[in-house]
Short mmCIF file of N, CA and C in Angstrom, two decimals:
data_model
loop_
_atom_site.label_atom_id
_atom_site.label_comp_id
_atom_site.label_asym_id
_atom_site.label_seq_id
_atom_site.Cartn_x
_atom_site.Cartn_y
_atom_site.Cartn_z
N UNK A 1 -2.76 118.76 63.33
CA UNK A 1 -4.04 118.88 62.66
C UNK A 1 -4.03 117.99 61.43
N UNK A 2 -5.16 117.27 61.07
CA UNK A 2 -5.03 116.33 60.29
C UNK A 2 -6.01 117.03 59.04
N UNK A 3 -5.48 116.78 57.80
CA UNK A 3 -5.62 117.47 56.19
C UNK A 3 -7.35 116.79 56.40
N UNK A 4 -8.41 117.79 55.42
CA UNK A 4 -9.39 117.28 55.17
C UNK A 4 -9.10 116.36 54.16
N UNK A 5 -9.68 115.04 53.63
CA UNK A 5 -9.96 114.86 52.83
C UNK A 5 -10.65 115.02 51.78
N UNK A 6 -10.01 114.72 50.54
CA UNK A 6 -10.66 115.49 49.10
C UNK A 6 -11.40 114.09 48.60
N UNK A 7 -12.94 114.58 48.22
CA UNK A 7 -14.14 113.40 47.52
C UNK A 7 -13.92 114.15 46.08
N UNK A 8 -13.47 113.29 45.14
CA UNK A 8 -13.71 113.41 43.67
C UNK A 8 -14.86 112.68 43.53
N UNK A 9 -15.70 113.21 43.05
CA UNK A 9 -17.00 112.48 42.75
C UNK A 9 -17.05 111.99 40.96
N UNK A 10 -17.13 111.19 40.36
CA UNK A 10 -16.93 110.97 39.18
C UNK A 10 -18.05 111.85 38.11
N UNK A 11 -17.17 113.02 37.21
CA UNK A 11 -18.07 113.71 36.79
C UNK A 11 -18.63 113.26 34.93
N UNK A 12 -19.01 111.72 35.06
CA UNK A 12 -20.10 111.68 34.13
C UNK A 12 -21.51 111.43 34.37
N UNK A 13 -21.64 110.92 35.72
CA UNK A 13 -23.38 111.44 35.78
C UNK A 13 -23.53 112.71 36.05
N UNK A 14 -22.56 113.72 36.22
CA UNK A 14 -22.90 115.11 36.56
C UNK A 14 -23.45 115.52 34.92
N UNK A 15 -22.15 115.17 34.11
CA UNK A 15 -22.37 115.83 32.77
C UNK A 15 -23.29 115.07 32.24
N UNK A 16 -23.80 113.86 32.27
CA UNK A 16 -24.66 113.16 31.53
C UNK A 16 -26.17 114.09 32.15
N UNK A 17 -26.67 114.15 33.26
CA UNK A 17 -27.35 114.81 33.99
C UNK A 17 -28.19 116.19 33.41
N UNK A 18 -26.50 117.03 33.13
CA UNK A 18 -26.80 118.12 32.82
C UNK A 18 -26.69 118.27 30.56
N UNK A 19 -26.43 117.40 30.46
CA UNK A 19 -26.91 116.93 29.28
C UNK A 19 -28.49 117.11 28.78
N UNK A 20 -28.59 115.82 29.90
CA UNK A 20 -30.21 115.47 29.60
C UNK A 20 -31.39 117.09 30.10
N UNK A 21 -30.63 117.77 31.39
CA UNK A 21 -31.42 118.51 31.75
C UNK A 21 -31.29 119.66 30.46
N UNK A 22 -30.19 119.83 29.45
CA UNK A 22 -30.62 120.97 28.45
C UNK A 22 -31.05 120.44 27.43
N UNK A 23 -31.31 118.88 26.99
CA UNK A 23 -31.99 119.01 26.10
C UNK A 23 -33.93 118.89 26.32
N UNK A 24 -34.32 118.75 27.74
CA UNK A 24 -35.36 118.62 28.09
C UNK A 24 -35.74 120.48 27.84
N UNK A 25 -34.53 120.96 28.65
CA UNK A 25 -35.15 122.76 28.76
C UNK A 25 -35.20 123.22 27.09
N UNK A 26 -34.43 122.66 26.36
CA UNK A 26 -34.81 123.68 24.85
C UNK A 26 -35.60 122.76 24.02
N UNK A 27 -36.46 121.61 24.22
CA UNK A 27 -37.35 120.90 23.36
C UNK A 27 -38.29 121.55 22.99
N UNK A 28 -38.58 122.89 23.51
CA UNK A 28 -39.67 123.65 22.78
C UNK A 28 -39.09 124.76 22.50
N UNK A 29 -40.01 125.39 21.64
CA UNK A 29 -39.19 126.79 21.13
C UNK A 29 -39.08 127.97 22.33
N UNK A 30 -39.72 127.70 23.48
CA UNK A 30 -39.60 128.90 24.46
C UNK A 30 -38.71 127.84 25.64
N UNK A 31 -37.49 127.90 25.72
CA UNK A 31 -36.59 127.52 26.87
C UNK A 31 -36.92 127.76 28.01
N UNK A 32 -36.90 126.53 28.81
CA UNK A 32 -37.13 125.83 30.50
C UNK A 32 -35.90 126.95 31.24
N UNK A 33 -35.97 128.20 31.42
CA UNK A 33 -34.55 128.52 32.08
C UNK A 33 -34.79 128.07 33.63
N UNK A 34 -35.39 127.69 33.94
CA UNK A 34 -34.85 127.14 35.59
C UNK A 34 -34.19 125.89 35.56
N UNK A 35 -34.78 124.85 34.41
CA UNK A 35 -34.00 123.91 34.12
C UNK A 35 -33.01 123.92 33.25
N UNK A 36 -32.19 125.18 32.41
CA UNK A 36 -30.66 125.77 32.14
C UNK A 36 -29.69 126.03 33.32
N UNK A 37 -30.59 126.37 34.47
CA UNK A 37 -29.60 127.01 35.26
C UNK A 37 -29.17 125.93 35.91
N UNK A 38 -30.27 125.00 36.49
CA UNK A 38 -30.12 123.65 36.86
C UNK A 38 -28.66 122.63 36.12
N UNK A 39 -29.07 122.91 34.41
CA UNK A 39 -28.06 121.64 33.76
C UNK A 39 -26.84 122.89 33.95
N UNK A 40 -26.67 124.12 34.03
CA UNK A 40 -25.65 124.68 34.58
C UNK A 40 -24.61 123.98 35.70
N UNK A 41 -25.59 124.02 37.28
CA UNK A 41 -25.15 124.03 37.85
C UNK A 41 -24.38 122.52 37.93
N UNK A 42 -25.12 121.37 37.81
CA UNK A 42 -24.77 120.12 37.19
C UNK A 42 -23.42 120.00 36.42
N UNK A 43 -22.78 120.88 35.23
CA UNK A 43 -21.91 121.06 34.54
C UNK A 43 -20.58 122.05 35.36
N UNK A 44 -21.06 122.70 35.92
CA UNK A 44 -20.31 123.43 37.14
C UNK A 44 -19.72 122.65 38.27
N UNK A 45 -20.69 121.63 38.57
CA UNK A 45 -20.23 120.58 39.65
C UNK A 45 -19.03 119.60 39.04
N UNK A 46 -19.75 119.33 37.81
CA UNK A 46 -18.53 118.08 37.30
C UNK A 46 -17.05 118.87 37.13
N UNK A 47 -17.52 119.87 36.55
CA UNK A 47 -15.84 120.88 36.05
C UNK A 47 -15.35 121.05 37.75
N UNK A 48 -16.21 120.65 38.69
CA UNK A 48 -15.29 121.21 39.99
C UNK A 48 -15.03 119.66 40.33
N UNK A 49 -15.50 118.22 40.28
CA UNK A 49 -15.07 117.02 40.12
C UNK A 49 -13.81 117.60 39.45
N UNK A 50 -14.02 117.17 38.29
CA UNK A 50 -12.63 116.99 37.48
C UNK A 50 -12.43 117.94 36.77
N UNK A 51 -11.52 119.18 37.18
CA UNK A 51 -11.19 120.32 36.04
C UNK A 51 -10.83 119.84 34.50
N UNK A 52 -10.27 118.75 34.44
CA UNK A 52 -9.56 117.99 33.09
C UNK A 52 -9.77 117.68 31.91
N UNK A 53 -11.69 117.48 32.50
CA UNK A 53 -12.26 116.46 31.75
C UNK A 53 -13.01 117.80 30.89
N UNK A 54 -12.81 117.20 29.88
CA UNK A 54 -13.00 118.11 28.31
C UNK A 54 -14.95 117.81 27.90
N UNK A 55 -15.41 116.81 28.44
CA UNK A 55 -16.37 116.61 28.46
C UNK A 55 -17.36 117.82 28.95
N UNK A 56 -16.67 117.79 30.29
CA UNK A 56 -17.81 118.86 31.18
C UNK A 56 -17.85 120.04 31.09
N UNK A 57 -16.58 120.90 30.74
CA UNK A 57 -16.57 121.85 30.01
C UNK A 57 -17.47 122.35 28.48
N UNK A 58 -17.49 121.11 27.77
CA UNK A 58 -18.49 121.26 26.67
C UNK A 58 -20.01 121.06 27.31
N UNK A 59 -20.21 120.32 28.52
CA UNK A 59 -21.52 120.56 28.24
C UNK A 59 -21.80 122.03 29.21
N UNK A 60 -21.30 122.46 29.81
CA UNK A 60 -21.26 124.02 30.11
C UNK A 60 -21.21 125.17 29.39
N UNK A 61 -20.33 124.76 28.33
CA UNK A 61 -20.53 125.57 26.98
C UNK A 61 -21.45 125.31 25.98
N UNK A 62 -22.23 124.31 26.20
CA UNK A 62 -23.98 124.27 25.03
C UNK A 62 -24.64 124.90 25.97
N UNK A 63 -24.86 124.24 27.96
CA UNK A 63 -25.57 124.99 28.39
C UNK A 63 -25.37 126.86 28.13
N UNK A 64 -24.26 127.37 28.29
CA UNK A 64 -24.37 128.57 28.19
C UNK A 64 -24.59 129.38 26.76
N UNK A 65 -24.79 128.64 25.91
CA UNK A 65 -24.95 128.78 24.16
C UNK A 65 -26.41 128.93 24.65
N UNK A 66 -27.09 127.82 25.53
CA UNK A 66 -28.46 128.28 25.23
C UNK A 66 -29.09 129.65 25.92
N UNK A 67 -28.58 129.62 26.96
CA UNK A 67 -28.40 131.06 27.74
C UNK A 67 -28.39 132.14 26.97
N UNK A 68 -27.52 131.98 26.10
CA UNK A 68 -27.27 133.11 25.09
C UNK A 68 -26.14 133.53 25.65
N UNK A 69 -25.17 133.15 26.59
CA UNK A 69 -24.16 134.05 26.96
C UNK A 69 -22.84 133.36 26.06
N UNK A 70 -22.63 133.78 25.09
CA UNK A 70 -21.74 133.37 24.12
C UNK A 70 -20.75 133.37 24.03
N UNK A 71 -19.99 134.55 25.15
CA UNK A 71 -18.66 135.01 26.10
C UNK A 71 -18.22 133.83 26.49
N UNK A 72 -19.04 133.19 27.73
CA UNK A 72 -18.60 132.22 28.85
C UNK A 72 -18.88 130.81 27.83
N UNK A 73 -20.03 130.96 26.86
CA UNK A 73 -20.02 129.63 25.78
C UNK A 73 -18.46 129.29 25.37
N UNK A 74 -17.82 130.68 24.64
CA UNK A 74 -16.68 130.36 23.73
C UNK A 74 -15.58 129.97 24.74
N UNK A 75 -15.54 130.86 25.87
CA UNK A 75 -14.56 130.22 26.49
C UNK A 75 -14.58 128.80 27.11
N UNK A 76 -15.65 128.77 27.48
CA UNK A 76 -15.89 127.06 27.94
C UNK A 76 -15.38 126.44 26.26
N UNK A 77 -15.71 126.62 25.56
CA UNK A 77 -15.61 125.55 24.45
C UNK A 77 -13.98 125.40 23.90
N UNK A 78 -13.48 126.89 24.33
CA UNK A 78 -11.61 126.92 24.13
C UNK A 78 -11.19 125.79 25.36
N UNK A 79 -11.52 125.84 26.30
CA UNK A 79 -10.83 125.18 27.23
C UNK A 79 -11.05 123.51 26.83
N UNK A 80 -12.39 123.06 26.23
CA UNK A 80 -12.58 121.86 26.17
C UNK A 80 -11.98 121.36 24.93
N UNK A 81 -11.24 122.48 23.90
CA UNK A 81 -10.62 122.04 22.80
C UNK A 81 -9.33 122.03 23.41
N UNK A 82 -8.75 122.84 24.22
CA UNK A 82 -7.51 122.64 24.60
C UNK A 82 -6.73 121.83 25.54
N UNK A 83 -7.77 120.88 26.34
CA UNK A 83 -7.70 119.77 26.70
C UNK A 83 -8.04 118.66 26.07
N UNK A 84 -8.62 118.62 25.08
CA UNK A 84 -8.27 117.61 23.94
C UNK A 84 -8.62 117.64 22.39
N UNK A 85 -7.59 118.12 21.89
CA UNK A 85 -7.66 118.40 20.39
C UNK A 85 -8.30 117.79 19.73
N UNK A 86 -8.59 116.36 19.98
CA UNK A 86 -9.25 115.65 19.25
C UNK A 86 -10.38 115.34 18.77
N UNK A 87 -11.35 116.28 20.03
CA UNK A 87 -12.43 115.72 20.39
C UNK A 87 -12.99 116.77 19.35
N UNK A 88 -14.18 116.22 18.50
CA UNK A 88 -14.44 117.12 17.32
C UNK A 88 -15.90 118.15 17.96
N UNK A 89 -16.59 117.46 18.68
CA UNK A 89 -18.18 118.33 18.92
C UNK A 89 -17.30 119.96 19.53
N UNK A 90 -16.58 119.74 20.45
CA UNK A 90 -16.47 121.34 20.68
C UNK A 90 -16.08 122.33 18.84
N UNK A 91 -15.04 121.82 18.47
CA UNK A 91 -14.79 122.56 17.23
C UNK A 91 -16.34 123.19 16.55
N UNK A 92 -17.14 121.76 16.30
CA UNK A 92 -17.96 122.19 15.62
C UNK A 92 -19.39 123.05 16.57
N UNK A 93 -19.29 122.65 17.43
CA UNK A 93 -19.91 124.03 18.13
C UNK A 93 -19.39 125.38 18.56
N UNK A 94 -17.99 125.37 18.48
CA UNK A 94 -17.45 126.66 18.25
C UNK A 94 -17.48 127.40 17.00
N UNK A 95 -17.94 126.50 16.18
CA UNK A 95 -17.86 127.01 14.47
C UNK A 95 -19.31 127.60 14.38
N UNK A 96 -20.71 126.69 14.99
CA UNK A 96 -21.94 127.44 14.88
C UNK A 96 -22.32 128.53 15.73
N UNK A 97 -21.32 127.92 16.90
CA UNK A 97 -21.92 129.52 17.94
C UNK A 97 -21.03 130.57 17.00
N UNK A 98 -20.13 130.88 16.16
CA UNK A 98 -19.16 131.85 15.40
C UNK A 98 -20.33 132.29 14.20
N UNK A 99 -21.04 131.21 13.79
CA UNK A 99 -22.00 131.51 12.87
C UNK A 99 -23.36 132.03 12.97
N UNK A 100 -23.89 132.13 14.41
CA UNK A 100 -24.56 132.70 14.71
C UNK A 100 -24.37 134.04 15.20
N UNK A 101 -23.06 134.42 15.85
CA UNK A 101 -22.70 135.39 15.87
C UNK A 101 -22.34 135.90 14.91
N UNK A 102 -22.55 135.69 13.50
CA UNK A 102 -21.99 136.42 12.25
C UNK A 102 -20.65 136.43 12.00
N UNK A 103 -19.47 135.87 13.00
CA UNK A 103 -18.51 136.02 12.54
C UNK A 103 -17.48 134.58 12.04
N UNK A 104 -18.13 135.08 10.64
CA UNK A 104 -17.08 134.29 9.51
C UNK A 104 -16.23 133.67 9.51
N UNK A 105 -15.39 134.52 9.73
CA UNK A 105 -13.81 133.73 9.60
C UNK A 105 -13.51 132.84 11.25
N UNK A 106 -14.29 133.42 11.93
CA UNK A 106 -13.62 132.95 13.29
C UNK A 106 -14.13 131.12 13.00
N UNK A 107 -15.32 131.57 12.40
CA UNK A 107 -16.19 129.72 11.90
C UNK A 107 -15.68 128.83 11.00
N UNK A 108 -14.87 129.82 10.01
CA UNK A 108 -14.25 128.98 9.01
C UNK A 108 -12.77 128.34 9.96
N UNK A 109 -12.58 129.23 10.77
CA UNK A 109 -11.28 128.59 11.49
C UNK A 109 -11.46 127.45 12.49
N UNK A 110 -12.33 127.91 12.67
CA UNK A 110 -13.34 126.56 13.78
C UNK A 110 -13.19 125.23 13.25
N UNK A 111 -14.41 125.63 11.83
CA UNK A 111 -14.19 124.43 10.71
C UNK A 111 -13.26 123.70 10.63
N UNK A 112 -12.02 124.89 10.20
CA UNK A 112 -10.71 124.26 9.81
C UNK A 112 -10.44 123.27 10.93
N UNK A 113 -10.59 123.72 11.79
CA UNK A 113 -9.76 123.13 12.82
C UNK A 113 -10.27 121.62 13.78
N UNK A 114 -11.56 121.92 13.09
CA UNK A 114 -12.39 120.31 13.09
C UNK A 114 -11.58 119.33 12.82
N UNK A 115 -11.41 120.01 11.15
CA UNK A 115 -10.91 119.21 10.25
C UNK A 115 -9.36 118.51 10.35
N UNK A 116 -8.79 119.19 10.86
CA UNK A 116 -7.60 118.93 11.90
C UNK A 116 -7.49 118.03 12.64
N UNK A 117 -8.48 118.10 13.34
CA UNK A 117 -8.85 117.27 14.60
C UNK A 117 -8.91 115.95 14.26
N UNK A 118 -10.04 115.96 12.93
CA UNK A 118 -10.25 114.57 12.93
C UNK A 118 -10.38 114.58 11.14
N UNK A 119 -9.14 114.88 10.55
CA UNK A 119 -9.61 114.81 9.33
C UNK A 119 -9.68 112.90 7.93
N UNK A 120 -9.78 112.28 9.35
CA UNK A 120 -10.42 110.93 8.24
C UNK A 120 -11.66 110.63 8.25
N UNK A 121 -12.33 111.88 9.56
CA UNK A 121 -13.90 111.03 10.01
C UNK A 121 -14.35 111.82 9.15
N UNK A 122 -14.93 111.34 7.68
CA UNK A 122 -15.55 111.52 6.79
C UNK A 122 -17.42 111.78 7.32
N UNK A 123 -17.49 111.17 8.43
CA UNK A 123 -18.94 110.99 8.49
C UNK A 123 -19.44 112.53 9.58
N UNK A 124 -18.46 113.43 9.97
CA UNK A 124 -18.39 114.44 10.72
C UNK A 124 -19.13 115.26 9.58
N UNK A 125 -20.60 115.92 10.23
CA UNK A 125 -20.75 116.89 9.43
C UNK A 125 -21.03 118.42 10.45
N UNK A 126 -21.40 119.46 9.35
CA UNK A 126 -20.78 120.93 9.95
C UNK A 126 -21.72 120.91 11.08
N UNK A 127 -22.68 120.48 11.19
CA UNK A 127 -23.71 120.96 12.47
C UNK A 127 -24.59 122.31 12.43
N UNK A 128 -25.19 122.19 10.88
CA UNK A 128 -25.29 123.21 10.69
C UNK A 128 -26.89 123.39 10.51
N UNK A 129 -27.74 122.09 10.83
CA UNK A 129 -28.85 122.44 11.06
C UNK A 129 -29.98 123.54 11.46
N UNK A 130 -29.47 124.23 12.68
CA UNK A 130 -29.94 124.95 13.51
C UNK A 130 -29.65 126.71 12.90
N UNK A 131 -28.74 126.49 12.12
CA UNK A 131 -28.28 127.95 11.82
C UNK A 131 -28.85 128.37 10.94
N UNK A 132 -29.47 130.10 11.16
CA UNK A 132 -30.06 130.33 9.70
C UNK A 132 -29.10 131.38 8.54
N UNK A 133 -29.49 131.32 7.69
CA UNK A 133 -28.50 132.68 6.98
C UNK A 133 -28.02 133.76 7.58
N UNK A 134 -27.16 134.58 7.19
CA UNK A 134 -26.45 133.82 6.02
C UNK A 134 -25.26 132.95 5.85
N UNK A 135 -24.86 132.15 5.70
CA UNK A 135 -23.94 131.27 5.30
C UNK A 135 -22.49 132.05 5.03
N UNK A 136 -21.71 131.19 5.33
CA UNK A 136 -20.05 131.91 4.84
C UNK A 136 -19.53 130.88 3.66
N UNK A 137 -20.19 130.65 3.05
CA UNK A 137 -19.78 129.68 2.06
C UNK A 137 -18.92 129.41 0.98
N UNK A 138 -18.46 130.46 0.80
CA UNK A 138 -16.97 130.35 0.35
C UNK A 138 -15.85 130.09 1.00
N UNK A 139 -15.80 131.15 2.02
CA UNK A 139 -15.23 130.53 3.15
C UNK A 139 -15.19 128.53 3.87
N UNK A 140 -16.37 128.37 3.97
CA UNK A 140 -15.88 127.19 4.08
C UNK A 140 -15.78 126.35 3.04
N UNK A 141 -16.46 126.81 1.94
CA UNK A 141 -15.93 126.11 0.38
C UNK A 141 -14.40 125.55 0.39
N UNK A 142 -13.72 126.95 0.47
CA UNK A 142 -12.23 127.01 0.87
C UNK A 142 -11.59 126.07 1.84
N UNK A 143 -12.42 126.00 2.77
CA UNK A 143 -11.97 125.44 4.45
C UNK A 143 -11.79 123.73 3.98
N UNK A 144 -12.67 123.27 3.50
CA UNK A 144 -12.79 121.77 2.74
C UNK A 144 -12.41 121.59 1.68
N UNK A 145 -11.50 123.11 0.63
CA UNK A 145 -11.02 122.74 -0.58
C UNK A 145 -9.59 122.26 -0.18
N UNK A 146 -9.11 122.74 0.90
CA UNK A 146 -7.55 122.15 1.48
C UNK A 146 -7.68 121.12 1.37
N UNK A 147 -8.54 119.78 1.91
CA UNK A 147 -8.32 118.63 1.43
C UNK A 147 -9.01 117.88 0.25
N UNK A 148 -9.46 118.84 -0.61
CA UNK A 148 -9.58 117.92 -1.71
C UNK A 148 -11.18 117.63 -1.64
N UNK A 149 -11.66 118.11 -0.54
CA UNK A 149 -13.56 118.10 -0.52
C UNK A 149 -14.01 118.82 -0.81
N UNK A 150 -15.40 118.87 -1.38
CA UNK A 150 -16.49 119.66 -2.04
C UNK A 150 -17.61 119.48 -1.21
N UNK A 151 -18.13 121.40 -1.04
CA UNK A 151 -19.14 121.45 -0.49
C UNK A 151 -20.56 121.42 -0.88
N UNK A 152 -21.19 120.17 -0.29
CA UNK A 152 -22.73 120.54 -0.77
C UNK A 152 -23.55 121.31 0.19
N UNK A 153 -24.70 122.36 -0.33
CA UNK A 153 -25.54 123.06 0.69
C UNK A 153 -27.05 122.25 0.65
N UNK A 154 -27.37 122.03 1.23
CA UNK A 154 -28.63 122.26 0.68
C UNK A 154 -29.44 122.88 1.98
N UNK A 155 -30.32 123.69 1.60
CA UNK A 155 -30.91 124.69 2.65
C UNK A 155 -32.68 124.81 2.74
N UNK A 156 -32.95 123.21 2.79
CA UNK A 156 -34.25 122.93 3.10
C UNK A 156 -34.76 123.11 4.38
N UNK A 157 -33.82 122.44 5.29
CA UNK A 157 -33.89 122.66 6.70
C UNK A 157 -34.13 124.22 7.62
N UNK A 158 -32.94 124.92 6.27
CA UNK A 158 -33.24 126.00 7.26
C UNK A 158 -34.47 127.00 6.71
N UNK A 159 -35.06 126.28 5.11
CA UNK A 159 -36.39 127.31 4.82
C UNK A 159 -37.34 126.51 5.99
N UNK A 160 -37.64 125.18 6.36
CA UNK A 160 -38.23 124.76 7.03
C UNK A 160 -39.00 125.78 8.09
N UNK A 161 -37.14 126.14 9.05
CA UNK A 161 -37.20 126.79 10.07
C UNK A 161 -37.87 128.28 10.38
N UNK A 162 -37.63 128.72 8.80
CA UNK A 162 -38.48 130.19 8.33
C UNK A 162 -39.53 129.97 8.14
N UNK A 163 -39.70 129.34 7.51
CA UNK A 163 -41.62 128.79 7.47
C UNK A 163 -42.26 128.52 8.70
N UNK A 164 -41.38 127.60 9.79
CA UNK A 164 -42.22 127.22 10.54
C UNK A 164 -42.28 128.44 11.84
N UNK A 165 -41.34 129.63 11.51
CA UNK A 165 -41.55 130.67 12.24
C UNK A 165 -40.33 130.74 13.60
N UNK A 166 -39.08 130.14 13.17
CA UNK A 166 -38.16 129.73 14.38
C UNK A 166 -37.46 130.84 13.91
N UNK A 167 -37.38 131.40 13.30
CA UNK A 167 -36.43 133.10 13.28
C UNK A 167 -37.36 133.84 12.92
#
C-alpha cells in the first residue's frame, strides 16, 4: 500500500486572508460574526498548513479576542509567543486582552515581556488605544522604570471613545 501524500499549502494567504476578513468584520461597532467565524476558519486552516508558524496562531488569537472568547485568545497568543520570543504584537496583545480583562499584573508581565522581546525597538508602543479604564499605571510605570523609561499617558483617545459611546 502506498503512503498518501501530505499537501502543505503555504499558510500566508491563509493568515493574510483571515487578517483582512477580521478587520472588515469589526470596522463597525456591531461585528460581522459570520465573517469572524469565516477569518476563524482561514486561521485554523493555516495553523493546520503549518503548526510552527507563530504568525497564524496570532491571527487566531485576535480573531478569537474579537469573539470574546479570551480562554482560546490567550492560549493561541501563548503558543505564538512560544514559538517565537521575538515577535512583539503577540506580547502586546496579550498585555491588552489582560487589560481588558482587568487583570493587572498578568498585563504588566505581558508588558514586561514585550520589553524583553524587543527591548531596543523604541518605536513599539503599548497598544493601548482601544482599552478603556482603568489603567494599571503604576504597574506599568514600574514595568518601563527597569529600563530607565518614563511613562507618558495621555487619555484623549480613550475620553473620545466615551463620548462617542464605544463603552
Amino acid at each position: 500500500a502506498s503512503a498518501t501524500p501530505h499537501v502543505f499549502l503555504d499558510p500566508a494567504p491563509l493568515i493574510a486572508a483571515a487578517r483582512f476578513r477580521l478587520a472588515a468584520a469589526t470596522a463597525s461597532p456591531t461585528p460581522d460574526h459570520a465573517q469572524l467565524e469565516l477569518a476563524r476558519t482561514l486561521a485554523t486552516q493555516a495553523i493546520t498548513a503549518d503548526p510552527q508558524n507563530p504568525q497564524a496562531h496570532l491571527a487566531l488569537a485576535l480573531v478569537d479576542r474579537a469573539l470574546t472568547d479570551y480562554a482560546r485568545a490567550l492560549a493561541s497568543l501563548d503558543r505564538a509567543r512560544a514559538l517565537d520570543p521575538g515577535l512583539l504584537e503577540p506580547h502586546i496583545a496579550a498585555a491588552e486582552l489582560r487589560l481588558r480583562m482587568r487583570d493587572f499584573p498578568a498585563a504588566a508581565a505581558a508588558y514586561r515581556d514585550a520589553i524583553h522581546a524587543r527591548p531596543t525597538d523604541y518605536d513599539a508602543h503599548l497598544g493601548l488605544s482601544m482599552a478603556l479604564f482603568p489603567f494599571p499605571l503604576k504597574e506599568m510605570k514600574a514595568v518601563v522604570g527597569e529600563w530607565g523609561g518614563r511613562l507618558f499617558f495621555d487619555g484623549a483617545h480613550q475620553l473620545g471613545l466615551v463620548a462617542g459611546g464605544r463603552c
